[in-house]
Coordinates of C-alpha atoms in Angstrom, one line a residue:
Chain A
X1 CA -19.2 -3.1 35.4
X2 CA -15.5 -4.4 35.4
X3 CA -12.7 -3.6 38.0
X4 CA -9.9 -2.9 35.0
X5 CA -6.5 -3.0 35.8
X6 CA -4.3 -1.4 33.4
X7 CA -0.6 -2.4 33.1
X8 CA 1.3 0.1 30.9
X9 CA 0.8 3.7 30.2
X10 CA 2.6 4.9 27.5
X11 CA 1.3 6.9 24.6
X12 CA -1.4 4.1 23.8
X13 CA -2.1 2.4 27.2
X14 CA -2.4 5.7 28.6
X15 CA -5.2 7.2 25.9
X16 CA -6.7 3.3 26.0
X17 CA -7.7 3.4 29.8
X18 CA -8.7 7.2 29.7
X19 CA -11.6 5.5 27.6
X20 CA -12.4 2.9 30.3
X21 CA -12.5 5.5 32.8
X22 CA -14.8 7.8 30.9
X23 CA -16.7 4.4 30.5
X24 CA -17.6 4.1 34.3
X25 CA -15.4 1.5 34.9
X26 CA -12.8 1.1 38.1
X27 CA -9.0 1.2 36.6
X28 CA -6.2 0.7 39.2
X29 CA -2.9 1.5 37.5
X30 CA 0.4 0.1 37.3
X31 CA 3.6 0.6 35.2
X32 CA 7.2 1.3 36.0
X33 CA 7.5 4.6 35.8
X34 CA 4.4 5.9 37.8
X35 CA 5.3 9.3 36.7
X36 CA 3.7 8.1 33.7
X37 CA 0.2 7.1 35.2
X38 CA -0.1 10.7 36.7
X39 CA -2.2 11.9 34.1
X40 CA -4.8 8.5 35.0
X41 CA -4.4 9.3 38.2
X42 CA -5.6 12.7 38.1
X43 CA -8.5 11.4 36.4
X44 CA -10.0 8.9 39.2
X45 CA -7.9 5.7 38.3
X46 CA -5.8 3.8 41.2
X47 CA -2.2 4.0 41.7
X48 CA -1.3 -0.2 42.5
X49 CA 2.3 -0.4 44.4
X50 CA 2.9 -3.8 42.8
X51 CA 1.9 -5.6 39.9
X52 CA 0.6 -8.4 42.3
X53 CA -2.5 -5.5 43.6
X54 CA -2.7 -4.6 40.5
X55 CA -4.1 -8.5 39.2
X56 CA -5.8 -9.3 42.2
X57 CA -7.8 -6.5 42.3
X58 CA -9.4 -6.6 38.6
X59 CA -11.9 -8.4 36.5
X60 CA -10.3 -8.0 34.0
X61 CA -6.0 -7.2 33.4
X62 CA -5.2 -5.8 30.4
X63 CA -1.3 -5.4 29.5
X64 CA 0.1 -2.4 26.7
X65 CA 4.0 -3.0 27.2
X66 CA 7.2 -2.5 25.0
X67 CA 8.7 -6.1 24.0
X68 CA 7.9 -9.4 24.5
X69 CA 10.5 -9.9 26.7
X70 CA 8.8 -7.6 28.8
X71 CA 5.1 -9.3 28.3
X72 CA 6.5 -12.9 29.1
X73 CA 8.4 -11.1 32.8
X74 CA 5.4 -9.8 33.3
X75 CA 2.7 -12.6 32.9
X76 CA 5.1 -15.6 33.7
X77 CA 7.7 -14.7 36.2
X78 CA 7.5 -15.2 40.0
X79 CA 4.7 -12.5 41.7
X80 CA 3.7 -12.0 37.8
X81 CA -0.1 -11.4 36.5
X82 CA -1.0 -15.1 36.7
X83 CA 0.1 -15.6 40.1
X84 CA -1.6 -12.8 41.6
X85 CA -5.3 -13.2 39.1
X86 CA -8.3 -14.5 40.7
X87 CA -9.7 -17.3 38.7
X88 CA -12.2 -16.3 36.1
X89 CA -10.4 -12.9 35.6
X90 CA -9.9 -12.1 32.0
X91 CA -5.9 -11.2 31.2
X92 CA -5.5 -9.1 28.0
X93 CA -2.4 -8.5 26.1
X94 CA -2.6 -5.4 23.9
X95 CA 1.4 -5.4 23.4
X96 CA 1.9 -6.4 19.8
X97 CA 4.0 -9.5 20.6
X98 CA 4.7 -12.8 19.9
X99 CA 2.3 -15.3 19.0
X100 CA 4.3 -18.5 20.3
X101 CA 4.3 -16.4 23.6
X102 CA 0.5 -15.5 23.2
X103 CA 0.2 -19.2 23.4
X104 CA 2.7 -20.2 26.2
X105 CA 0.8 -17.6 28.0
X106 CA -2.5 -18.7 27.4
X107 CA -1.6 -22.6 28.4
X108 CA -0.1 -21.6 31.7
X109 CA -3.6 -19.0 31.9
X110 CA -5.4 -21.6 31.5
X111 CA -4.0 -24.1 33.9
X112 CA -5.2 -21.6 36.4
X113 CA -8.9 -21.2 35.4
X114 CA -7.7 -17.6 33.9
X115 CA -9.2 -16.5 30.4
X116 CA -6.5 -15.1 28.3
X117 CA -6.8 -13.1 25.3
X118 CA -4.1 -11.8 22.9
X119 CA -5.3 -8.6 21.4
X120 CA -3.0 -6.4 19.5
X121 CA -4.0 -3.2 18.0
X122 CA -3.7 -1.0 14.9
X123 CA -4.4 2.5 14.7
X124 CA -1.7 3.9 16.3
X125 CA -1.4 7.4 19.0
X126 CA -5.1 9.1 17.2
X127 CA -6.8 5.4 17.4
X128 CA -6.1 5.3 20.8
X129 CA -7.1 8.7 21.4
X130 CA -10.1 8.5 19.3
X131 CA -11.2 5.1 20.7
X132 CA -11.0 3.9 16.7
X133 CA -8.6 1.0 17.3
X134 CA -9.0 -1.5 15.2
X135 CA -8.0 -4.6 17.8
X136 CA -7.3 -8.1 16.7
X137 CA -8.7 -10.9 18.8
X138 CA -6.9 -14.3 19.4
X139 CA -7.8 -16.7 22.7
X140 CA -11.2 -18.5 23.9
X141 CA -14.3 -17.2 21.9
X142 CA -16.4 -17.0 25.2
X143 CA -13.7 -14.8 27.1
X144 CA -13.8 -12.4 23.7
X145 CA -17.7 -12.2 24.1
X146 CA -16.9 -11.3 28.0
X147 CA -14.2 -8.8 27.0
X148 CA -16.2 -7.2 23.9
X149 CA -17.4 -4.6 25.8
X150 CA -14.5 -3.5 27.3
X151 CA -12.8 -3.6 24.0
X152 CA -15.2 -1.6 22.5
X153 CA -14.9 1.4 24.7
X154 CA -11.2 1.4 23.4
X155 CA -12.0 0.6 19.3
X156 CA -14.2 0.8 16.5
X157 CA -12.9 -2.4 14.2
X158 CA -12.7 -5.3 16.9
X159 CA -12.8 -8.9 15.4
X160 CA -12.3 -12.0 16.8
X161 CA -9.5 -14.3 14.6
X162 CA -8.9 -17.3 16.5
X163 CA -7.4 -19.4 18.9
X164 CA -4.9 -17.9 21.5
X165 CA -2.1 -16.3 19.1
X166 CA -4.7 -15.5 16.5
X167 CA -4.8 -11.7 17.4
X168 CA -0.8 -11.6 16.8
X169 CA -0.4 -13.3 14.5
X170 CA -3.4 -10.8 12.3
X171 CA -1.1 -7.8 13.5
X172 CA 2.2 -9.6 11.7
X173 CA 0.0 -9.5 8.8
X174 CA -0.8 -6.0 9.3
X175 CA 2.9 -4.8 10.0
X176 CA 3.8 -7.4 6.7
X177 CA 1.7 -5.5 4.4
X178 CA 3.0 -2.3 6.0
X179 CA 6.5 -2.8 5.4
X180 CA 6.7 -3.5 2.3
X181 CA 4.5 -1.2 1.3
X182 CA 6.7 1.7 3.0
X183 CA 9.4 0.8 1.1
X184 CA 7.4 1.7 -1.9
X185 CA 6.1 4.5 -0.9
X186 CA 9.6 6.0 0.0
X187 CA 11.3 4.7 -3.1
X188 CA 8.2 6.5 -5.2
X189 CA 9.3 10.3 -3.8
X190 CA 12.8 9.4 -3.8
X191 CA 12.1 9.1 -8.0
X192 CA 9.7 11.9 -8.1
X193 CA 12.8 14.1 -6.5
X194 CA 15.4 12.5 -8.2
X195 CA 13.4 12.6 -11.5
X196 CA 13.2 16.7 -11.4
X197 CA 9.3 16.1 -10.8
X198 CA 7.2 18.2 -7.9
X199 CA 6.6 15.0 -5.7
X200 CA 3.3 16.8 -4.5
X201 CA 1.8 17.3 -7.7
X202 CA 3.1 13.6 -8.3
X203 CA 1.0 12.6 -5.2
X204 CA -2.1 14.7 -6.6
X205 CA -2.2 12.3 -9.5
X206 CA -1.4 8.6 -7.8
X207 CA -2.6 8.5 -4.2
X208 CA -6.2 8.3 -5.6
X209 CA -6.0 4.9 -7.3
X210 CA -4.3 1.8 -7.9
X211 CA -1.5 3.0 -5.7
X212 CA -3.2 4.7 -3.0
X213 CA -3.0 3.6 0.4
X214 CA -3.2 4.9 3.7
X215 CA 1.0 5.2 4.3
X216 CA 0.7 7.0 0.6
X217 CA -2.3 9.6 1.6
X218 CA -1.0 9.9 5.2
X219 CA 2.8 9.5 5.8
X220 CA 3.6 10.9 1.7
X221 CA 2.7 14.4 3.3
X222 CA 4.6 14.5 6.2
X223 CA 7.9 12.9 4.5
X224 CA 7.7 16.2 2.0
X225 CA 7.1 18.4 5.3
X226 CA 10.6 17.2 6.8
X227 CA 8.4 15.7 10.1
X228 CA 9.8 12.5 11.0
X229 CA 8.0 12.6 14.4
X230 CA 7.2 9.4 15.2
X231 CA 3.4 7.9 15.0
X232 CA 5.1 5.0 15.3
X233 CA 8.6 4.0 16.2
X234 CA 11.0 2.6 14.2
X235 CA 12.4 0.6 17.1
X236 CA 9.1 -0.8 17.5
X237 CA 8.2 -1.5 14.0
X238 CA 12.1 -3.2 14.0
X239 CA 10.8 -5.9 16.9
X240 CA 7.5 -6.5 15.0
X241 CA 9.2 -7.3 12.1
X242 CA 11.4 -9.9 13.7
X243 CA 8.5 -10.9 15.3
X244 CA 6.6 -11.9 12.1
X245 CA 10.4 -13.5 10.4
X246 CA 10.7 -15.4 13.4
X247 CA 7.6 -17.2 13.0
X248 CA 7.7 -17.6 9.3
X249 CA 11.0 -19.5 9.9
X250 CA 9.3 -21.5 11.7
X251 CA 6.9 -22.1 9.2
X252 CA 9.5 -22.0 6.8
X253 CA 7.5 -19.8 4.8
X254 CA 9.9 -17.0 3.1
X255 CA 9.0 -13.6 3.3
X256 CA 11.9 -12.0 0.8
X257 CA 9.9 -8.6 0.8
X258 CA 9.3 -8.4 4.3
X259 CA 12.8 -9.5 5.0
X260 CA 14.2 -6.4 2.8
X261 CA 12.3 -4.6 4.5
X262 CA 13.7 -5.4 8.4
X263 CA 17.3 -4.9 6.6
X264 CA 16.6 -1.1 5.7
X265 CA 14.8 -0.6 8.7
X266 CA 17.8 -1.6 10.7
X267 CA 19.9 0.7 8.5
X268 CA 17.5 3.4 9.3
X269 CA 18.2 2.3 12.9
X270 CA 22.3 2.2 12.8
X271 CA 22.0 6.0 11.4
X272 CA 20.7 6.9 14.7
X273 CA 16.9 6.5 13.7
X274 CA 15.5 4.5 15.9
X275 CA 13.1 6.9 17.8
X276 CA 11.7 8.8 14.1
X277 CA 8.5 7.4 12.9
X278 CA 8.5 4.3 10.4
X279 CA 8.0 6.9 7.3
X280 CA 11.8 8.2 8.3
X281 CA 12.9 5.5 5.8
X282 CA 12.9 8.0 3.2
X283 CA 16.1 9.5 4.8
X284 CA 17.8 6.4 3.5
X285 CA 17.6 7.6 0.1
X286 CA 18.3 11.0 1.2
X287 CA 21.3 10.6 2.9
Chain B
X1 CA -14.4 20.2 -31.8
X2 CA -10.8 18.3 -32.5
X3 CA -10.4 15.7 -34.7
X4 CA -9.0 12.8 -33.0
X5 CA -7.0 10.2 -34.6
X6 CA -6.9 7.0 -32.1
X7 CA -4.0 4.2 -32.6
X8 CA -4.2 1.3 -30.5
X9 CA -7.7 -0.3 -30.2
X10 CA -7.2 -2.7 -27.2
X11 CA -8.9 -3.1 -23.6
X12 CA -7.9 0.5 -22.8
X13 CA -7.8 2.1 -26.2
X14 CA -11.3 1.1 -27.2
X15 CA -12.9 2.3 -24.3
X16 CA -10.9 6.0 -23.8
X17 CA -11.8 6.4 -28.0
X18 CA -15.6 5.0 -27.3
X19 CA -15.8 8.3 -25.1
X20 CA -14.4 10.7 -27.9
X21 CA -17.0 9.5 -30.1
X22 CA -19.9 9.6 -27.8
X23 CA -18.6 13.5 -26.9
X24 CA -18.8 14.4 -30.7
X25 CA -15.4 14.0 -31.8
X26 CA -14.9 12.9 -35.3
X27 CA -12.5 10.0 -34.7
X28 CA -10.3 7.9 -37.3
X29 CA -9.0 4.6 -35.9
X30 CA -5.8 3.2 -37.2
X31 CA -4.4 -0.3 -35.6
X32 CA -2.3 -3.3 -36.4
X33 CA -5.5 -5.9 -36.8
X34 CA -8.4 -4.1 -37.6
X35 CA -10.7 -6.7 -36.5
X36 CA -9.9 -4.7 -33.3
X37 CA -10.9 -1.4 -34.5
X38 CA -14.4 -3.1 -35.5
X39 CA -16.6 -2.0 -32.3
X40 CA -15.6 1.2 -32.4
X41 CA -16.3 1.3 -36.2
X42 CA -19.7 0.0 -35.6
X43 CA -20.4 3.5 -33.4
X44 CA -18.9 5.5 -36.2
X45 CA -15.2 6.1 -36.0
X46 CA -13.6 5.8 -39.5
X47 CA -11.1 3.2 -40.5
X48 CA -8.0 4.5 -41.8
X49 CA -5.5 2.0 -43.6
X50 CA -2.6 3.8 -42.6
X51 CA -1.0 5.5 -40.1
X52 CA -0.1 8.2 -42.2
X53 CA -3.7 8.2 -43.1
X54 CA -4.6 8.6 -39.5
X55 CA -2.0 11.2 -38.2
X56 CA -2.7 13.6 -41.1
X57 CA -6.5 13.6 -41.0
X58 CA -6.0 14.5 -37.1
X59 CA -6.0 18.1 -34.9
X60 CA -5.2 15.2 -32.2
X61 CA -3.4 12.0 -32.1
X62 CA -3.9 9.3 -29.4
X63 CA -1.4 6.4 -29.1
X64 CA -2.5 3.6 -26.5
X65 CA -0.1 0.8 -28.0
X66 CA 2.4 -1.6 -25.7
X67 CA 5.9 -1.5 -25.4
X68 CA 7.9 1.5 -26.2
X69 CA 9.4 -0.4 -28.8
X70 CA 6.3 0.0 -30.6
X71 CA 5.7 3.8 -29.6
X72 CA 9.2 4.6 -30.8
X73 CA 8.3 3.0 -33.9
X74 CA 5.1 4.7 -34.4
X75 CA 6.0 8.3 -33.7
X76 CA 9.7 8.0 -34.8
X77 CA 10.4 5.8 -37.8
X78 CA 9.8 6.7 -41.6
X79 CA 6.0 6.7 -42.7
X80 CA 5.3 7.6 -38.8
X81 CA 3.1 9.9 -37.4
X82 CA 5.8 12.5 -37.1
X83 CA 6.3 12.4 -40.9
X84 CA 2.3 12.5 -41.7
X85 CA 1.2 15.0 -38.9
X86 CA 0.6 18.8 -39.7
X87 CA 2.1 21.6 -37.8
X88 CA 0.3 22.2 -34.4
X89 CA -1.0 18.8 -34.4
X90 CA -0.7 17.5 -30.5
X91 CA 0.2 14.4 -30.7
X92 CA -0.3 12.6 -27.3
X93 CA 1.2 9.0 -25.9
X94 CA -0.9 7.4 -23.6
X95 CA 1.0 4.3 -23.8
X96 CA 3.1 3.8 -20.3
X97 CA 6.5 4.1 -21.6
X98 CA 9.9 5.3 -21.2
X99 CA 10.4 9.0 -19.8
X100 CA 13.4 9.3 -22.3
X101 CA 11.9 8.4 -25.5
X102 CA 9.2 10.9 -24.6
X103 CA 11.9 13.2 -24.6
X104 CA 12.9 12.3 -27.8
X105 CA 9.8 12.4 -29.2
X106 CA 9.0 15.5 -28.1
X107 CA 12.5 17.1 -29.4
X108 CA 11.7 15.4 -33.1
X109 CA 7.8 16.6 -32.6
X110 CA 9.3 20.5 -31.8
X111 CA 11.8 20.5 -34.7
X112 CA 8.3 19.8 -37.3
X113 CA 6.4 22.5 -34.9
X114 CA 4.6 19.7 -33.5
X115 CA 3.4 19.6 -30.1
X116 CA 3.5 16.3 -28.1
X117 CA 2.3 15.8 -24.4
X118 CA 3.3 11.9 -22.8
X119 CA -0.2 11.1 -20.8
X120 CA 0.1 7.7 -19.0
X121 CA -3.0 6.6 -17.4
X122 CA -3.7 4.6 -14.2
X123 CA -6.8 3.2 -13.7
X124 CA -7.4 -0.1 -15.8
X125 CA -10.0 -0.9 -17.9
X126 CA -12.5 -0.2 -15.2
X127 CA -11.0 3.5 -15.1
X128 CA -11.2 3.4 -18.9
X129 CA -14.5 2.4 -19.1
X130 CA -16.3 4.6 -16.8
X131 CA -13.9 7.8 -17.9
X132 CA -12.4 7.8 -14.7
X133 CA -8.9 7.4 -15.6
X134 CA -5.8 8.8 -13.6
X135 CA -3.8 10.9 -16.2
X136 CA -0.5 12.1 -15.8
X137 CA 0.7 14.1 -18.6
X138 CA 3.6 15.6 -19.4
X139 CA 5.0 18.3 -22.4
X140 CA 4.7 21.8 -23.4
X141 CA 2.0 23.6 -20.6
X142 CA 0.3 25.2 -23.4
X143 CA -0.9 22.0 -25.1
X144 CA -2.0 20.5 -22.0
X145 CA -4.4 23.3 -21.8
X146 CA -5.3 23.1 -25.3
X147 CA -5.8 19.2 -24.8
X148 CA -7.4 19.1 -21.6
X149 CA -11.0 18.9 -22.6
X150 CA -10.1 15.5 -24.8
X151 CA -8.2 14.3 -21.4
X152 CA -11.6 15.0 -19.3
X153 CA -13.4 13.2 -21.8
X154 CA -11.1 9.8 -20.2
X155 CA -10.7 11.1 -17.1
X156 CA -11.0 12.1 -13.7
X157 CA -8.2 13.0 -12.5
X158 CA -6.1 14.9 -15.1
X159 CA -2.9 16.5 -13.8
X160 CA -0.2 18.6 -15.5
X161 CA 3.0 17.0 -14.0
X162 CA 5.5 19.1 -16.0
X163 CA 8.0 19.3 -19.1
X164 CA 8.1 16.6 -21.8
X165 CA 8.5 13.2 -19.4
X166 CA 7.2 14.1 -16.6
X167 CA 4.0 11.8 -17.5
X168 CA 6.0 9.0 -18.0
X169 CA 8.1 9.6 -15.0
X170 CA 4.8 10.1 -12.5
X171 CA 3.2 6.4 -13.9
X172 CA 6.6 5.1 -12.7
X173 CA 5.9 6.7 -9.4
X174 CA 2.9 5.0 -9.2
X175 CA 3.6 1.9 -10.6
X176 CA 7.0 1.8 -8.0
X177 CA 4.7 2.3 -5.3
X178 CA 2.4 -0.6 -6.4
X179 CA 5.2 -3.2 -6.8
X180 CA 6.3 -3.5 -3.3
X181 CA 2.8 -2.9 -2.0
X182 CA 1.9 -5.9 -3.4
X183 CA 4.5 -7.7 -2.8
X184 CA 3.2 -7.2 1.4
X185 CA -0.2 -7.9 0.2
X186 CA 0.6 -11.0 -1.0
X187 CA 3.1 -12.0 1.5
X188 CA 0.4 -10.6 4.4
X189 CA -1.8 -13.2 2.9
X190 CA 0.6 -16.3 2.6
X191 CA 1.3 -15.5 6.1
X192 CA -2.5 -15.4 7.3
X193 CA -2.6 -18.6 5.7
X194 CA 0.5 -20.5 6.7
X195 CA 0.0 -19.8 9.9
X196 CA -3.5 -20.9 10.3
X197 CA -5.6 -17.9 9.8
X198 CA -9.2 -16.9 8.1
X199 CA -7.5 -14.7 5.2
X200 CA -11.0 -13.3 5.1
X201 CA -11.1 -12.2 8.6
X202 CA -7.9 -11.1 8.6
X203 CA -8.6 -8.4 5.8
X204 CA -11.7 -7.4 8.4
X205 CA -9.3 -6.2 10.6
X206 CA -6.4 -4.9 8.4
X207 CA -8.3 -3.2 5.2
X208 CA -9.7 -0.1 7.0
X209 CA -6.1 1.0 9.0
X210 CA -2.6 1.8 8.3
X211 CA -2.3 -1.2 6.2
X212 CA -4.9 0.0 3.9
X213 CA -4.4 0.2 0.0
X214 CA -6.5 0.1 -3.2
X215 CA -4.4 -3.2 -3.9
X216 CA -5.9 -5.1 -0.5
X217 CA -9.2 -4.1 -0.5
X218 CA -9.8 -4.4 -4.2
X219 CA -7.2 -7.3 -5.5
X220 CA -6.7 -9.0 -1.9
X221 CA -10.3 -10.3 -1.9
X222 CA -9.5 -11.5 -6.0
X223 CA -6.7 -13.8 -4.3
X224 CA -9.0 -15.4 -2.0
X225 CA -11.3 -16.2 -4.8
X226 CA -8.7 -17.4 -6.9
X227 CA -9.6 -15.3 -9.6
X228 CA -6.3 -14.6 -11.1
X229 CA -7.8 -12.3 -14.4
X230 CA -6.2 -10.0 -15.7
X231 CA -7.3 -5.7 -14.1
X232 CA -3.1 -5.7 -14.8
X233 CA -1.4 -8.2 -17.3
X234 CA 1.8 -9.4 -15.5
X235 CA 3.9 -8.7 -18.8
X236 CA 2.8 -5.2 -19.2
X237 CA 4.1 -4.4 -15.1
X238 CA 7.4 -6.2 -15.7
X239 CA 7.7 -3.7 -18.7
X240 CA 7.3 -0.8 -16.3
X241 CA 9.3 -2.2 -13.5
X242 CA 11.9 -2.3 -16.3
X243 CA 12.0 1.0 -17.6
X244 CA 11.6 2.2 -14.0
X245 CA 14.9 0.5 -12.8
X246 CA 16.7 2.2 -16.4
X247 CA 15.6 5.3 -15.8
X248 CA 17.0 4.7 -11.3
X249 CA 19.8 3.4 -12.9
X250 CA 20.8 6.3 -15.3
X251 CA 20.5 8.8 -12.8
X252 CA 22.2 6.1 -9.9
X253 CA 19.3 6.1 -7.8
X254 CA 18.8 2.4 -6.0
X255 CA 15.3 0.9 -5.5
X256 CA 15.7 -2.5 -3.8
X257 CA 12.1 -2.9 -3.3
X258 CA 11.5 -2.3 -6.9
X259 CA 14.6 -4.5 -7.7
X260 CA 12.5 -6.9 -5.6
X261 CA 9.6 -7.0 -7.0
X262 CA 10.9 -7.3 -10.6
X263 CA 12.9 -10.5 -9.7
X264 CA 9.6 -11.9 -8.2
X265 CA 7.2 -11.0 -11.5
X266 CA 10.3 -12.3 -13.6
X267 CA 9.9 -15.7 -11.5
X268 CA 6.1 -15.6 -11.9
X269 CA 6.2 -15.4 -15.5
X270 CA 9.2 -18.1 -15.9
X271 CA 6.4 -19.9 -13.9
X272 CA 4.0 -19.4 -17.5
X273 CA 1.7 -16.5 -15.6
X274 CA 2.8 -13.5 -17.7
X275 CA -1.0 -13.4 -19.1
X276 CA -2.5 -13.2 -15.4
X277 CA -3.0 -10.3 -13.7
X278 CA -0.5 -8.6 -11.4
X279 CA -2.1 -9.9 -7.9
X280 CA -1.4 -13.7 -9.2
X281 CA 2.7 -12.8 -7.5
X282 CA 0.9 -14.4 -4.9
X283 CA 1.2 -18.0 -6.7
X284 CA 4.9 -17.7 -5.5
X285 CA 3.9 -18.3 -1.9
X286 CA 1.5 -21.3 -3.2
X287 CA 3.4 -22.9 -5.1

C-alpha cells in the first residue's frame, strides 16, 4: 500500500488524509503550521521536519494548499517537492489552482521521471469529511489509474478529464457555473424581501424545478438563518475566479457573467467579507 | 364540480385544460384561433365564440395567454371577462405577468365581488403535461382554498404565496434565479470547450455537486446535442426578465445579474433566436 505524504492540513487536507489513514496507508505530514497536523498526528500519521522528508519518503505526494503562489513555491523552488521525489513517485495537487501552472509543473515533473497529476476537488468541508469529493483529474492517464485508489479513499465522483491542467481547468468550470448562479440566487431573496413576499414560502415553490440547484436548496436556507459561516471562503472563491478570467483572457474567450460576478465578490471583500462563506453575497443587497 | 372556462389554448394551456376535462370538469374553451381550441374540443370541451360567452358560463376562469398586454386586455377592457363574469366567480391568471396588473385586476375583480387569484406556473410543457406543474398563486386566501382542487388537477406543487401579486412576484423569483444560472451554465460550457475540454465529461464531474442545477443536468446535455428547441421560448424569458427589472426598478432594488442576463437574451434575439429555447444564450459564446 502507498507511503502518502500529505502537504497541507487545513479544513480539507486535514479530513482528506484522515481517510488515507483509516485506509491503512502510511501518511507523513507536513504543513507550516504543525499545530495544524496535531489532530493527524494523534491519529498515527508522521510529523516530516521539512518538506524535503516529507517527498522523499512517499509513493505518492499529494498537495491541499491556499494559492497558487503557494503551489508553484512549493513544487518548483529550490529543496521543493520535485527536488526531493524519488522517480516514479506520483505528485498530486488538490489545491484548486492554476491550469497554466498545473502544466509548468507537470513539464518540470516530468523531466524528472515524476508522474504529476492536477486534481482539484468539489464538495467542500462535508465532502471531505464524508469521503464524497467529487475530484477532477488532469495529468498522464496511467499515473491516474495508479492514483485511483488513493483517490478513491478520499471521493465518490472521481473522473479523469485530460492532459495535465485538465482537472483545473473542470474546477474553473465548476466555480463558473457557481458564480453566476450565486448571484441569482441572492438577487431572487433580495426580491422576495423587497417584494413583501415570505422568501421561505417563495423557496417552497421554486427550488423544486426549473430553478433549483444545489446553492438554491442548500445556501437559500442558511442566508434566511443569518449564518454566513463559511463552507467556503469568499477569499478563496475571489482567487478561483481570477483564476478562471485569467485563462479565458488568454483564450480570449469573454466571460461577462463570470466577470460580474468577481466584481461583487470583491465588493463583498472590501466590506470586510472576505472570511464569510460565498453565499454572504446576499449582504450586498442588504447593506 | 366547477365549471371551468379555459382562455388560451397553446403548449401549456392545452395540456393544464386536457386535465380539467379528464377530472370531470365541464370546460368551455374560448381563444383567439380556434383551430387551437380543436384537440381539446375533440375530448369534449365546448367552443365558446366569445369571451363574454366563456366568462359568464364559468364558476372558474383560467387565463394562460402571453404578454400582459393581452391579460390586461382580457380581464380589463370592455366586453372582458370582468364585464361577463358573475359575482363569486374566481377568476385566475396563469399567464406569467406583471405583479402590478395583478393588483389591478384584483382591485377591479373586488369592486364586481369577484375573486381573482394570479397563479404562474413553472414547469414547461413537460410540467403541464404530466400535471406536475410548480404553481405560485397569489390573491384572497379564501379562494385559494376554494380553487385548490382545480390547481392539483395541474399540479404538484401548489403554494399559497400571499395577497393579490404575490404569484406573479414568486415566478419572477424563480425566473431571476434561472437567468444568471444560466448564464454560468453556458459560460461553464464555452469555457470546457475553449479550453480544450470533453464538455461531456466535464458535466460528469460538476452535475452531482455544488454546481448542480435543474438547468445543467437537464438543458446542459440539450447544448451538447445542439438541440436548441424550445422547453422555454427566448421571447417569453425576455418578457419576464422585463417585468422583473420594472417591478426592481419601482421599488429601487438593483439586480445586475438580471440586468445581465437581459442584455445577453436581447443580443441573442437581435441574433434572430427569439423562437429558440432559453439554453440557445449559449450561441453567444459560439458565434
Amino acid at each position: 500500500m502507498e507511503k502518502i505524504a500529505f502537504i497541507g492540513t487545513g479544513v480539507m487536507g486535514k479530513n482528506m488524509a484522515l481517510h488515507l489513514l483509516k485506509a491503512g496507508h502510511e501518511v507523513v505530514v507536513y504543513t507550516r503550521t504543525k499545530e495544524k497536523a496535531v489532530p493527524l498526528i494523534n491519529e498515527g500519521a508522521k510529523w516530516a521536519e521539512t518538506l524535503g522528508e516529507a517527498a522523499s519518503f512517499a509513493d505518492v505526494v499529494i498537495t491541499m494548499i491556499g494559492y497558487p503562489q503557494d503551489v508553484k513555491e512549493v513544487y518548483l523552488e529550490e529543496n521543493g517537492i520535485l527536488d526531493h521525489a524519488r522517480p516514479d513517485t506520483i505528485v498530486i495537487d488538490m489545491t484548486t489552482s492554476s491550469p497554466s501552472l498545473a502544466r509548468e509543473i507537470h513539464k518540470a515533473a516530468s523531466e524528472k521521471r515524476i508522474y504529476s497529476l492536477d486534481a482539484p476537488v468539489s464538495g467542500g468541508d462535508i465532502g471531505a469529511r464524508e469521503a464524497r469529493l467529487a475530484i477532477m483529474v488532469g495529468g498522464d492517464k496511467e499515473a491516474f489509474d495508479k492514483a485511483l485508489s488513493v483517490f478513491e479513499r478520499m471521493g465518490s465522483n472521481v473522473v479523469y478529464q485530460g492532459e495535465a491542467g485538465a482537472g483545473q481547468h473542470t474546477k474553473m468550470c465548476n466555480q463558473i457555473t457557481i458564480a453566476s448562479n450565486m448571484v441569482g440566487v441572492c438577487e431572487a431573496i433580495a426580491y422576495a424581501e423587497a417584494s413583501g413576499l415570505n422568501p421561505e414560502t417563495v423557496l417552497k415553490s421554486i427550488s423544486a424545478g426549473a430553478a433549483g440547484s444545489w446553492s438554491l436548496s442548500n445556501l437559500a436556507p442558511r442566508i434566511l438563518d443569518e449564518n454566513f459561516e463559511p463552507g467556503f471562503y469568499v477569499k478563496h472563491f475571489i482567487k478561483d475566479m481570477g483564476i478562471a478570467l485569467e485563462e479565458a483572457e488568454a483564450i480570449q474567450l469573454k466571460l461577462p457573467g463570470l466577470e460580474l460576478a468577481k466584481k461583487l465578490y470583491e465588493e463583498l471583500k472590501d466590506a470586510g467579507e472576505e472570511n464569510s462563506g460565498t453565499h454572504a453575497l446576499y449582504k450586498l443587497w442588504k447593506n
